[in-house]
mmCIF file of N, CA and C in Angstrom:
data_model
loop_
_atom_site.group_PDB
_atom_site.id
_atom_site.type_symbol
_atom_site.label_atom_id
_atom_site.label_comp_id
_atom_site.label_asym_id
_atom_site.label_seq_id
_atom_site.Cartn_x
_atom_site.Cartn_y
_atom_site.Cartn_z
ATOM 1 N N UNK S 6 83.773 102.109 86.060
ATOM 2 C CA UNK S 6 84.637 102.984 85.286
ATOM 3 C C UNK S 6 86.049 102.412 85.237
ATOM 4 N N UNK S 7 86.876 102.468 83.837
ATOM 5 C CA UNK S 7 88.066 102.110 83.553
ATOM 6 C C UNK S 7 88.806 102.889 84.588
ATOM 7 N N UNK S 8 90.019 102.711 85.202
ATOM 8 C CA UNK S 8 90.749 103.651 85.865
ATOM 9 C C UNK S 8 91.947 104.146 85.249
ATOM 10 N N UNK S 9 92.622 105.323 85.496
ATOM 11 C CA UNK S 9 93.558 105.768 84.246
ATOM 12 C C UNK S 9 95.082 105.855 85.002
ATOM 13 N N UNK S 10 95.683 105.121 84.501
ATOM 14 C CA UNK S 10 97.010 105.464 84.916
ATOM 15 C C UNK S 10 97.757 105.648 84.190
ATOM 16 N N UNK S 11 97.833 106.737 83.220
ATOM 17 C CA UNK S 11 98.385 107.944 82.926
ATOM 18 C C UNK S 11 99.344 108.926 84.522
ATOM 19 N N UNK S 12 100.576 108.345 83.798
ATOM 20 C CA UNK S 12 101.188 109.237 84.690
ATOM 21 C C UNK S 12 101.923 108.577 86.287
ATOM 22 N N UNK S 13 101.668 107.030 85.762
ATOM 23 C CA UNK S 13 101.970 106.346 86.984
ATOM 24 C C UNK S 13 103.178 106.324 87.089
ATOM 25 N N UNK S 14 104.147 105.925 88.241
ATOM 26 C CA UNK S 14 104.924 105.822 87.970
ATOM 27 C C UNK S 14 105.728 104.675 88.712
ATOM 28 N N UNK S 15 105.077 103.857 89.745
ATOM 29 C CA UNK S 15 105.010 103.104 91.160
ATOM 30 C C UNK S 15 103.664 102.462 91.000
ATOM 31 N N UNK S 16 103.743 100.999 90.827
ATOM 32 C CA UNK S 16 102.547 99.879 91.756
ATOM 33 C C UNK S 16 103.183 99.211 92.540
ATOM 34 N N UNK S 17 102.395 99.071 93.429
ATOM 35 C CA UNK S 17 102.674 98.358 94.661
ATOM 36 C C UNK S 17 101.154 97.816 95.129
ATOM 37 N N UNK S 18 101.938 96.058 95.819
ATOM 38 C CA UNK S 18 100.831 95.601 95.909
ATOM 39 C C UNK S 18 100.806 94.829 97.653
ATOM 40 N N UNK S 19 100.157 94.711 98.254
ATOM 41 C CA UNK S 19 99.440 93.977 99.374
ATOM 42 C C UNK S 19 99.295 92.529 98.956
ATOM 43 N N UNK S 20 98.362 91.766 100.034
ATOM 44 C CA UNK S 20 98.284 90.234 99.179
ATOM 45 C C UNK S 20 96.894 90.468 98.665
ATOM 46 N N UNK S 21 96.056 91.750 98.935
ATOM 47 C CA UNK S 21 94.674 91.834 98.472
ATOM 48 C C UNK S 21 94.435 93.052 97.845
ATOM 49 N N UNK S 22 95.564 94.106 97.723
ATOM 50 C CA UNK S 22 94.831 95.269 96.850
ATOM 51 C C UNK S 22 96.489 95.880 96.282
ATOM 52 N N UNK S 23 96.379 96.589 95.564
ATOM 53 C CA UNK S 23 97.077 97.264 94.817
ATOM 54 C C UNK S 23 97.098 98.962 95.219
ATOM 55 N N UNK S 24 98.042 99.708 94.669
ATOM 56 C CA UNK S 24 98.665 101.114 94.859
ATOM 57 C C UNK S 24 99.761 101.111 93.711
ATOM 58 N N UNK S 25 98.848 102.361 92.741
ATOM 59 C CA UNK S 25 99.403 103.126 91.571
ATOM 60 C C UNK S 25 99.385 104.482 92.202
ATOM 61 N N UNK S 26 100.830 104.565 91.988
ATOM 62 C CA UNK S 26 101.199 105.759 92.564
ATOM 63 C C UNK S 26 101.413 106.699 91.230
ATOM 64 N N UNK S 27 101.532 107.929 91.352
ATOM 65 C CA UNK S 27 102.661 109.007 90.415
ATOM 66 C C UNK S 27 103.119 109.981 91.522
ATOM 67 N N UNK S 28 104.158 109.940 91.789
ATOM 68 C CA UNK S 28 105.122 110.336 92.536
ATOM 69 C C UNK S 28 105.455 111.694 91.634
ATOM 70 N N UNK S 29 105.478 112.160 90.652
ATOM 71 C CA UNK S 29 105.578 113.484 90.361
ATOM 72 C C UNK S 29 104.486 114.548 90.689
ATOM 73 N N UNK S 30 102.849 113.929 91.275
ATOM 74 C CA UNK S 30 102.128 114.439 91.256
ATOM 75 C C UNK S 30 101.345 114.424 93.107
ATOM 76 N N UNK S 31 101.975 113.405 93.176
ATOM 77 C CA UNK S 31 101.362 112.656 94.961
ATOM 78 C C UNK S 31 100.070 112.069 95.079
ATOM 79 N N UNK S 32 99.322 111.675 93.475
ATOM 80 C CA UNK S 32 98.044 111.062 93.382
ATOM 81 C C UNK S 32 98.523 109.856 93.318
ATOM 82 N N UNK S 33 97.512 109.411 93.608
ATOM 83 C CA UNK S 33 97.490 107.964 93.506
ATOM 84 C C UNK S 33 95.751 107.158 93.519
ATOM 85 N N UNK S 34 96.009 105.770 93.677
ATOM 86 C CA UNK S 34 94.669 105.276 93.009
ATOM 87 C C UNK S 34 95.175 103.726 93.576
ATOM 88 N N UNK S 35 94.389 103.024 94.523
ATOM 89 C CA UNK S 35 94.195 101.949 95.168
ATOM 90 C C UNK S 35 92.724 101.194 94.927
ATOM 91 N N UNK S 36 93.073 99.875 95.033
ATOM 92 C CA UNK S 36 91.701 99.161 94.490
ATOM 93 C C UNK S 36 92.299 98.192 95.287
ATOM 94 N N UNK S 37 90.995 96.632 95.474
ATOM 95 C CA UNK S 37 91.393 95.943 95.883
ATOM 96 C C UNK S 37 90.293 96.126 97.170
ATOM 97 N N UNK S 38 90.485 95.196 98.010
ATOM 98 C CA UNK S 38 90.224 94.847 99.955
ATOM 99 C C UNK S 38 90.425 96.169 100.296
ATOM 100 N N UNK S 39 89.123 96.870 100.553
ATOM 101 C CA UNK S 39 89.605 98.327 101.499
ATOM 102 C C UNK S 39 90.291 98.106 102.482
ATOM 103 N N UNK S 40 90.093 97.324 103.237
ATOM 104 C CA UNK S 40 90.064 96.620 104.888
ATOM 105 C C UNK S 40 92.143 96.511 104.621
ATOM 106 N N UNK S 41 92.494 96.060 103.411
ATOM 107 C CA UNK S 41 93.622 95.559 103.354
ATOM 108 C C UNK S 41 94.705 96.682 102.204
ATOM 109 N N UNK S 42 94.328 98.288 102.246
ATOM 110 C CA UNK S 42 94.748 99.119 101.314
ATOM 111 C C UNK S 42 94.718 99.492 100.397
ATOM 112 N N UNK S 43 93.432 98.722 99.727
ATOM 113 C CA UNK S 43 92.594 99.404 98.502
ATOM 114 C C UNK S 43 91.944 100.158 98.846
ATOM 115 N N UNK S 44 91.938 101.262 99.772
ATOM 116 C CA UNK S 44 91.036 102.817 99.733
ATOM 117 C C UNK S 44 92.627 103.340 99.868
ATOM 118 N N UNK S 45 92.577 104.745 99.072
ATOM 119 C CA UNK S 45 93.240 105.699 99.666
ATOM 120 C C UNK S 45 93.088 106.987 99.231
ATOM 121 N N UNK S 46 91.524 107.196 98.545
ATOM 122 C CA UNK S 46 90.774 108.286 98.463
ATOM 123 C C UNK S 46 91.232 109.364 99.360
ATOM 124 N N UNK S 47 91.429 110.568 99.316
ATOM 125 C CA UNK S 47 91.963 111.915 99.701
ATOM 126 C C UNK S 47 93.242 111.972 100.436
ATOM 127 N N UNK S 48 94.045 111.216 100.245
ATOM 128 C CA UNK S 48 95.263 110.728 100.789
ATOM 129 C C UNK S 48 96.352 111.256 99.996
ATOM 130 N N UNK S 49 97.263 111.884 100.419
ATOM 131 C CA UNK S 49 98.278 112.948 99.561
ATOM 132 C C UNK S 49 99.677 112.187 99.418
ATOM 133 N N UNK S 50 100.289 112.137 98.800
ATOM 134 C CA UNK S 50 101.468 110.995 98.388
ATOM 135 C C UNK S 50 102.280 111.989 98.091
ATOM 136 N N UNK S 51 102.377 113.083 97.915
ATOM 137 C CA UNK S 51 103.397 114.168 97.243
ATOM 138 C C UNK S 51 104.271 114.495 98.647
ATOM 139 N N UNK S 52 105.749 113.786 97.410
ATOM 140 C CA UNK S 52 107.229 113.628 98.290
ATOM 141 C C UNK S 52 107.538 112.137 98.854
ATOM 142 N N UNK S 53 106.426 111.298 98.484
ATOM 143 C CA UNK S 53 106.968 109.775 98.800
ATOM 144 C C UNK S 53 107.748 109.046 98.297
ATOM 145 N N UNK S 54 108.919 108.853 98.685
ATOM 146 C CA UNK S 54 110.076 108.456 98.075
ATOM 147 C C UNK S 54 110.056 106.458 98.507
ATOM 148 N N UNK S 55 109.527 106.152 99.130
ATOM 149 C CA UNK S 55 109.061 104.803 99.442
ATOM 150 C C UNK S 55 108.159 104.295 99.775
ATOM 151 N N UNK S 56 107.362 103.068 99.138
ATOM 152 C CA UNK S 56 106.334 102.716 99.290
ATOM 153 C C UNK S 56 106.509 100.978 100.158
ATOM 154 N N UNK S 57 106.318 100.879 101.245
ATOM 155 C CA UNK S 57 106.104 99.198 101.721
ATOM 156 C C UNK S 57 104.807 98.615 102.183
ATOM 157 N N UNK S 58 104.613 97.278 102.024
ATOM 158 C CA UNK S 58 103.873 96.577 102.333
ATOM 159 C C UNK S 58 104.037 95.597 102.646
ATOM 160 N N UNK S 59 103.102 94.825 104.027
ATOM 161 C CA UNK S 59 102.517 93.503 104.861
ATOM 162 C C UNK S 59 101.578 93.075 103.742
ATOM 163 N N UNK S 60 101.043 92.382 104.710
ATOM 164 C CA UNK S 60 100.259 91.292 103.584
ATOM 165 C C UNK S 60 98.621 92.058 103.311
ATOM 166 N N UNK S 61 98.476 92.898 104.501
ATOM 167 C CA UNK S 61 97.659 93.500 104.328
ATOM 168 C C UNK S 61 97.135 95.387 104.234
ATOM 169 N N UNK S 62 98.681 95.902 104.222
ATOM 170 C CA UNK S 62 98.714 97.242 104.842
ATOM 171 C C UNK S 62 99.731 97.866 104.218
ATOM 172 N N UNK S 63 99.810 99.509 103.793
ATOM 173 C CA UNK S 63 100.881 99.723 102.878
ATOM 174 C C UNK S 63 101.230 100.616 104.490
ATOM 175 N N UNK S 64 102.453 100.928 103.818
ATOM 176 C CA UNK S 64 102.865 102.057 104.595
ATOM 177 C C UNK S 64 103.906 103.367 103.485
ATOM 178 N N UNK S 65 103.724 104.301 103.629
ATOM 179 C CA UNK S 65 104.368 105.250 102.983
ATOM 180 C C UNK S 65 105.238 106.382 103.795
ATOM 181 N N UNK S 66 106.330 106.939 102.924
ATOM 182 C CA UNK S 66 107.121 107.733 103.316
ATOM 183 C C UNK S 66 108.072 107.965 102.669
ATOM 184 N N UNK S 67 108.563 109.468 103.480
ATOM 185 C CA UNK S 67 108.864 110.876 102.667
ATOM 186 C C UNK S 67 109.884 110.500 103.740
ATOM 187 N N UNK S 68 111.357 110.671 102.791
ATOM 188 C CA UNK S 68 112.702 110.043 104.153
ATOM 189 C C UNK S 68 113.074 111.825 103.857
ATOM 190 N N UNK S 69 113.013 112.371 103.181
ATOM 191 C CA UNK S 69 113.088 113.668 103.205
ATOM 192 C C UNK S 69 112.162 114.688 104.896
ATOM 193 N N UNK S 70 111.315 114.580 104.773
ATOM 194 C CA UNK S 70 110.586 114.966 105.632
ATOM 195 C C UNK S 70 110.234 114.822 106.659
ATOM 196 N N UNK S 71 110.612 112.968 107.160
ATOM 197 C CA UNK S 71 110.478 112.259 108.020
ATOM 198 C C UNK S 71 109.069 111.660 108.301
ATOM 199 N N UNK S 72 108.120 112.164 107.478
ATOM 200 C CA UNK S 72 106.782 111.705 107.365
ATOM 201 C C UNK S 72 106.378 110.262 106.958
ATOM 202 N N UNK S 73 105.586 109.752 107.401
ATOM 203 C CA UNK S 73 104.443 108.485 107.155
ATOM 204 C C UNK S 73 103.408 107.904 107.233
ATOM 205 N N UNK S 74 102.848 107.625 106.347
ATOM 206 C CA UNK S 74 101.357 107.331 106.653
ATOM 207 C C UNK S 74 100.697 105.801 106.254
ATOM 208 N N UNK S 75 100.463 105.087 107.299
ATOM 209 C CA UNK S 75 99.868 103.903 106.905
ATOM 210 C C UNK S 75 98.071 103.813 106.750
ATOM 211 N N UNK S 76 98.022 102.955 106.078
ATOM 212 C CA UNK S 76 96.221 102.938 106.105
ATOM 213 C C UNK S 76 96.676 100.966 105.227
ATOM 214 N N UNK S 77 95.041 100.246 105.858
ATOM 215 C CA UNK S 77 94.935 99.309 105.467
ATOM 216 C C UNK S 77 94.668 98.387 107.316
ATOM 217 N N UNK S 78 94.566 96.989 106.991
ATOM 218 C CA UNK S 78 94.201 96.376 108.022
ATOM 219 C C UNK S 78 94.843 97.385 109.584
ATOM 220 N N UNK S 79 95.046 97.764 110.344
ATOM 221 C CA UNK S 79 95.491 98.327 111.709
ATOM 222 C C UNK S 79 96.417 96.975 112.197
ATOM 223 N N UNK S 80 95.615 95.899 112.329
ATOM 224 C CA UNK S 80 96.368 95.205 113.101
ATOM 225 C C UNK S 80 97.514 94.755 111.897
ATOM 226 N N UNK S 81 97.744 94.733 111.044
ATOM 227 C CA UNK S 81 98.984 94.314 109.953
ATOM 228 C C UNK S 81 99.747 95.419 109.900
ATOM 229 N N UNK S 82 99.507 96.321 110.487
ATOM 230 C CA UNK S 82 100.442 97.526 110.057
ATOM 231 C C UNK S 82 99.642 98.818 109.048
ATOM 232 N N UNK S 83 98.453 99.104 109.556
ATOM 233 C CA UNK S 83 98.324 99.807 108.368
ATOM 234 C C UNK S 83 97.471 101.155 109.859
ATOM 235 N N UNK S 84 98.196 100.952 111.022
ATOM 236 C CA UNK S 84 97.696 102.277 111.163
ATOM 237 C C UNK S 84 99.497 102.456 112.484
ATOM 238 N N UNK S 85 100.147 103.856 111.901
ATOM 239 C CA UNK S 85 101.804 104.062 112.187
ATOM 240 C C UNK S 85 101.866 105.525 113.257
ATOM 241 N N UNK S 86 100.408 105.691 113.723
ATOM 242 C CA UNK S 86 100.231 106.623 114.790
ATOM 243 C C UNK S 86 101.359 106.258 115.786
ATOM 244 N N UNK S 87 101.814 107.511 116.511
ATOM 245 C CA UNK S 87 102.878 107.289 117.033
ATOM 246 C C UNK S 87 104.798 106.898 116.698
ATOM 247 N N UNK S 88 104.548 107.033 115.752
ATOM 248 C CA UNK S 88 105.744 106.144 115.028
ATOM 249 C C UNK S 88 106.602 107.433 114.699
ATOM 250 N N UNK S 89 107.575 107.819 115.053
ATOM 251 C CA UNK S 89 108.554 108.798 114.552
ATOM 252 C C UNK S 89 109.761 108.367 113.173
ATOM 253 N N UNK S 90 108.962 109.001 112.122
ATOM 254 C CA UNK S 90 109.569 108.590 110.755
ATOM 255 C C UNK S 90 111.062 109.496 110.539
ATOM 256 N N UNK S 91 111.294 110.837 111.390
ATOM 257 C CA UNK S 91 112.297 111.353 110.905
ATOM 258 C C UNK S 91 113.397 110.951 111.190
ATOM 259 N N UNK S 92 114.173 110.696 109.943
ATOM 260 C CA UNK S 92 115.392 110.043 110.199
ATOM 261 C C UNK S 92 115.407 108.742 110.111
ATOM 262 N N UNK S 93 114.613 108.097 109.568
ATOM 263 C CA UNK S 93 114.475 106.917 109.180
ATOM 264 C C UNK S 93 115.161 106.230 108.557
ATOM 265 N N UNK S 94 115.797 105.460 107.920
ATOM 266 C CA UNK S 94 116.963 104.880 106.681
ATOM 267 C C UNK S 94 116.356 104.097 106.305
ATOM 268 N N UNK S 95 115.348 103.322 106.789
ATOM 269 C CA UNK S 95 115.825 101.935 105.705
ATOM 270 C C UNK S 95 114.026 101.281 106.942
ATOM 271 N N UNK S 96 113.073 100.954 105.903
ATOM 272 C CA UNK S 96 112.324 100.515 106.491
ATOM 273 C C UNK S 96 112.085 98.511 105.945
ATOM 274 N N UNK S 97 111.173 97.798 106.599
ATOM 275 C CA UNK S 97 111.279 96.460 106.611
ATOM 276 C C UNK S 97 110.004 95.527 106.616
ATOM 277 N N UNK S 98 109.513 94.338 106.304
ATOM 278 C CA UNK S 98 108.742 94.527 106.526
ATOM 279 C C UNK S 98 108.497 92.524 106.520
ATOM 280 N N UNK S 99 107.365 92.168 107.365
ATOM 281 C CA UNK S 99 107.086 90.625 107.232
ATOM 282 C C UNK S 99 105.543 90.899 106.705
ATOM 283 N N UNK S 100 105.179 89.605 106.552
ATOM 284 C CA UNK S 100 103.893 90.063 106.002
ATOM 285 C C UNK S 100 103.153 90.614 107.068
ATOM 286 N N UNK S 101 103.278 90.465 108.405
ATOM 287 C CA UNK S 101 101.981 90.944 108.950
ATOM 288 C C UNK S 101 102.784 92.095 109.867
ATOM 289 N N UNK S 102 104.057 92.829 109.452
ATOM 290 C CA UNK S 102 104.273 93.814 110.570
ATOM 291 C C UNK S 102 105.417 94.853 109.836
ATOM 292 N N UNK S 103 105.660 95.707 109.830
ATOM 293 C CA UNK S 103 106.817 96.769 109.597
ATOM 294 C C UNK S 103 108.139 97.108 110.637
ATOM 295 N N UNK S 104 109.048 97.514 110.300
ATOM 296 C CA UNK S 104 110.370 97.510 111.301
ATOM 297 C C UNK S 104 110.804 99.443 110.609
ATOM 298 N N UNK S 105 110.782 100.201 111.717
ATOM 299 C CA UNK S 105 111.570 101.124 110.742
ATOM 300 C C UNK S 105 112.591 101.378 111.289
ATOM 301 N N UNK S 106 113.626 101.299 111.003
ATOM 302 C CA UNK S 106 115.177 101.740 111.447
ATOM 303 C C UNK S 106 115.792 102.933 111.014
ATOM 304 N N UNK S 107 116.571 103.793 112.036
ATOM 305 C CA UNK S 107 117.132 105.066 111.430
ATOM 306 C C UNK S 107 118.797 104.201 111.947
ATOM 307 N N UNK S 108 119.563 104.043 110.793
ATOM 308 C CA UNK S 108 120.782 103.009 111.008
ATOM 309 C C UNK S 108 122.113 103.892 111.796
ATOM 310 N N UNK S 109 121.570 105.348 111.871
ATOM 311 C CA UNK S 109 122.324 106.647 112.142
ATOM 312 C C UNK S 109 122.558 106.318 113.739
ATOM 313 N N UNK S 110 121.310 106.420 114.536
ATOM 314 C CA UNK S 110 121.343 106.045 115.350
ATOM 315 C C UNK S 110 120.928 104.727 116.437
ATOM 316 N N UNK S 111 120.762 104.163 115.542
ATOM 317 C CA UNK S 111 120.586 102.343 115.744
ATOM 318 C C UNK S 111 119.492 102.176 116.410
ATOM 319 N N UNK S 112 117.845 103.460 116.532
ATOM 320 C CA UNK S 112 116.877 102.729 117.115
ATOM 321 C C UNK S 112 115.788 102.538 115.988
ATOM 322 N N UNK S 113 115.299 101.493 116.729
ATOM 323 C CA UNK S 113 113.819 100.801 115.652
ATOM 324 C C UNK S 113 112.826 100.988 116.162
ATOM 325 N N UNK S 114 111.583 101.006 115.166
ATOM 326 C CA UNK S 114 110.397 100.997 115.935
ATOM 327 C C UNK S 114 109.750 100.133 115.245
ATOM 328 N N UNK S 115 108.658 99.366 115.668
ATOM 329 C CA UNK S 115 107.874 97.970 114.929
ATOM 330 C C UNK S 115 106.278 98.392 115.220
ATOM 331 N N UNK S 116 105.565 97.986 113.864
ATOM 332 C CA UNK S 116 104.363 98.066 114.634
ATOM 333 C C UNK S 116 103.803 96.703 113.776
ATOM 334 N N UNK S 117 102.376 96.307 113.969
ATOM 335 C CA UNK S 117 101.682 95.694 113.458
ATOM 336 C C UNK S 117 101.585 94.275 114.124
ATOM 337 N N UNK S 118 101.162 93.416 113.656
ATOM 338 C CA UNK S 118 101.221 91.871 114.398
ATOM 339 C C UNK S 118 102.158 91.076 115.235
ATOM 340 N N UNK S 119 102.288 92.043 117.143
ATOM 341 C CA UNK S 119 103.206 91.495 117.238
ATOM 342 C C UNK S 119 103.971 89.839 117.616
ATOM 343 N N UNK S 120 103.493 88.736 116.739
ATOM 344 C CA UNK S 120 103.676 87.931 116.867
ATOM 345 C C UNK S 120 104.592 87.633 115.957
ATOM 346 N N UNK S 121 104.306 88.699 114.664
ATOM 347 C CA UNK S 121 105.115 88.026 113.439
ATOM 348 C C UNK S 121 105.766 89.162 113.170
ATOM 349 N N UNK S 122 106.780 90.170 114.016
ATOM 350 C CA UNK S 122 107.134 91.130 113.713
ATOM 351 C C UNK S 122 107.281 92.645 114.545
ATOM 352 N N UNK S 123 105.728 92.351 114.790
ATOM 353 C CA UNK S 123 105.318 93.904 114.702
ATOM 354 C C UNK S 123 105.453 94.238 116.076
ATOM 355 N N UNK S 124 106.583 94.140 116.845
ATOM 356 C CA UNK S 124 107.379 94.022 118.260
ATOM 357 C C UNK S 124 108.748 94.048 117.886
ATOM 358 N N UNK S 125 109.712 95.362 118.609
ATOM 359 C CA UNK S 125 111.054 95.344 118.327
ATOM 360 C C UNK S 125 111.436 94.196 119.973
ATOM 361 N N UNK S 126 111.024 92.764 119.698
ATOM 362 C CA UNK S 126 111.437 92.344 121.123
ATOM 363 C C UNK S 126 111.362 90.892 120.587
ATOM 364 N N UNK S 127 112.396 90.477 121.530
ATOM 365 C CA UNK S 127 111.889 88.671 121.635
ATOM 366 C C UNK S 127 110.614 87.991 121.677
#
């Protein structure tokens, strides 16, 4: 089946799948490497004001709300359990890891590959 993006308003891509967002609605529609963020079947996007991605993993969030939700490889960053989004400013990203910074109060948190990133450490 053709897929319809009517109403998109945001793509964003991984190095293996894609994310059409509509941000007026919080649907969205991913294809591509499940493994790498082409699934995001029953996954609610309404209020995501930023969308990032590793090489294999999106991550999303609502700087309003302090909310985020990753899906896609785990070890690239695509699973943000634990991760306190409120108050966030300004998120970052290498291909294989995420950085999120709240610049308010100068702490970070990193997740994903920590060789290439995904460690707030030497």
């Amino acid at each position: 089946d053709d897929m319809d993006f009517l109403g998109v308003t945001d793509v964003y891509s991984t190095g293996r799948a894609f994310m059409a967002l509509d941000k007026n609605s919080g649907k969205a529609q991913c294809w591509g490497s499940s493994g790498s963020g082409g699934k995001c079947d029953d996954m609610d996007f309404l209020g995501v004001t930023d969308v990032y991605s590793t090489c294999c993993a999106f991550m999303a969030l609502d700087k309003n709300s302090g909310e985020g939700q990753c899906w896609g490889s785990s070890r690239y960053g695509g699973t943000c359990d634990g991760i306190d989004f409120l108050g966030v400013t300004d998120v970052y990203s290498t291909s294989e890891g995420f950085m999120a910074l709240n610049k308010i109060s100068g702490k970070a948190q990193c997740w994903g590959e920590e060789r290439f990133g995904g460690a707030c450490r030497d």
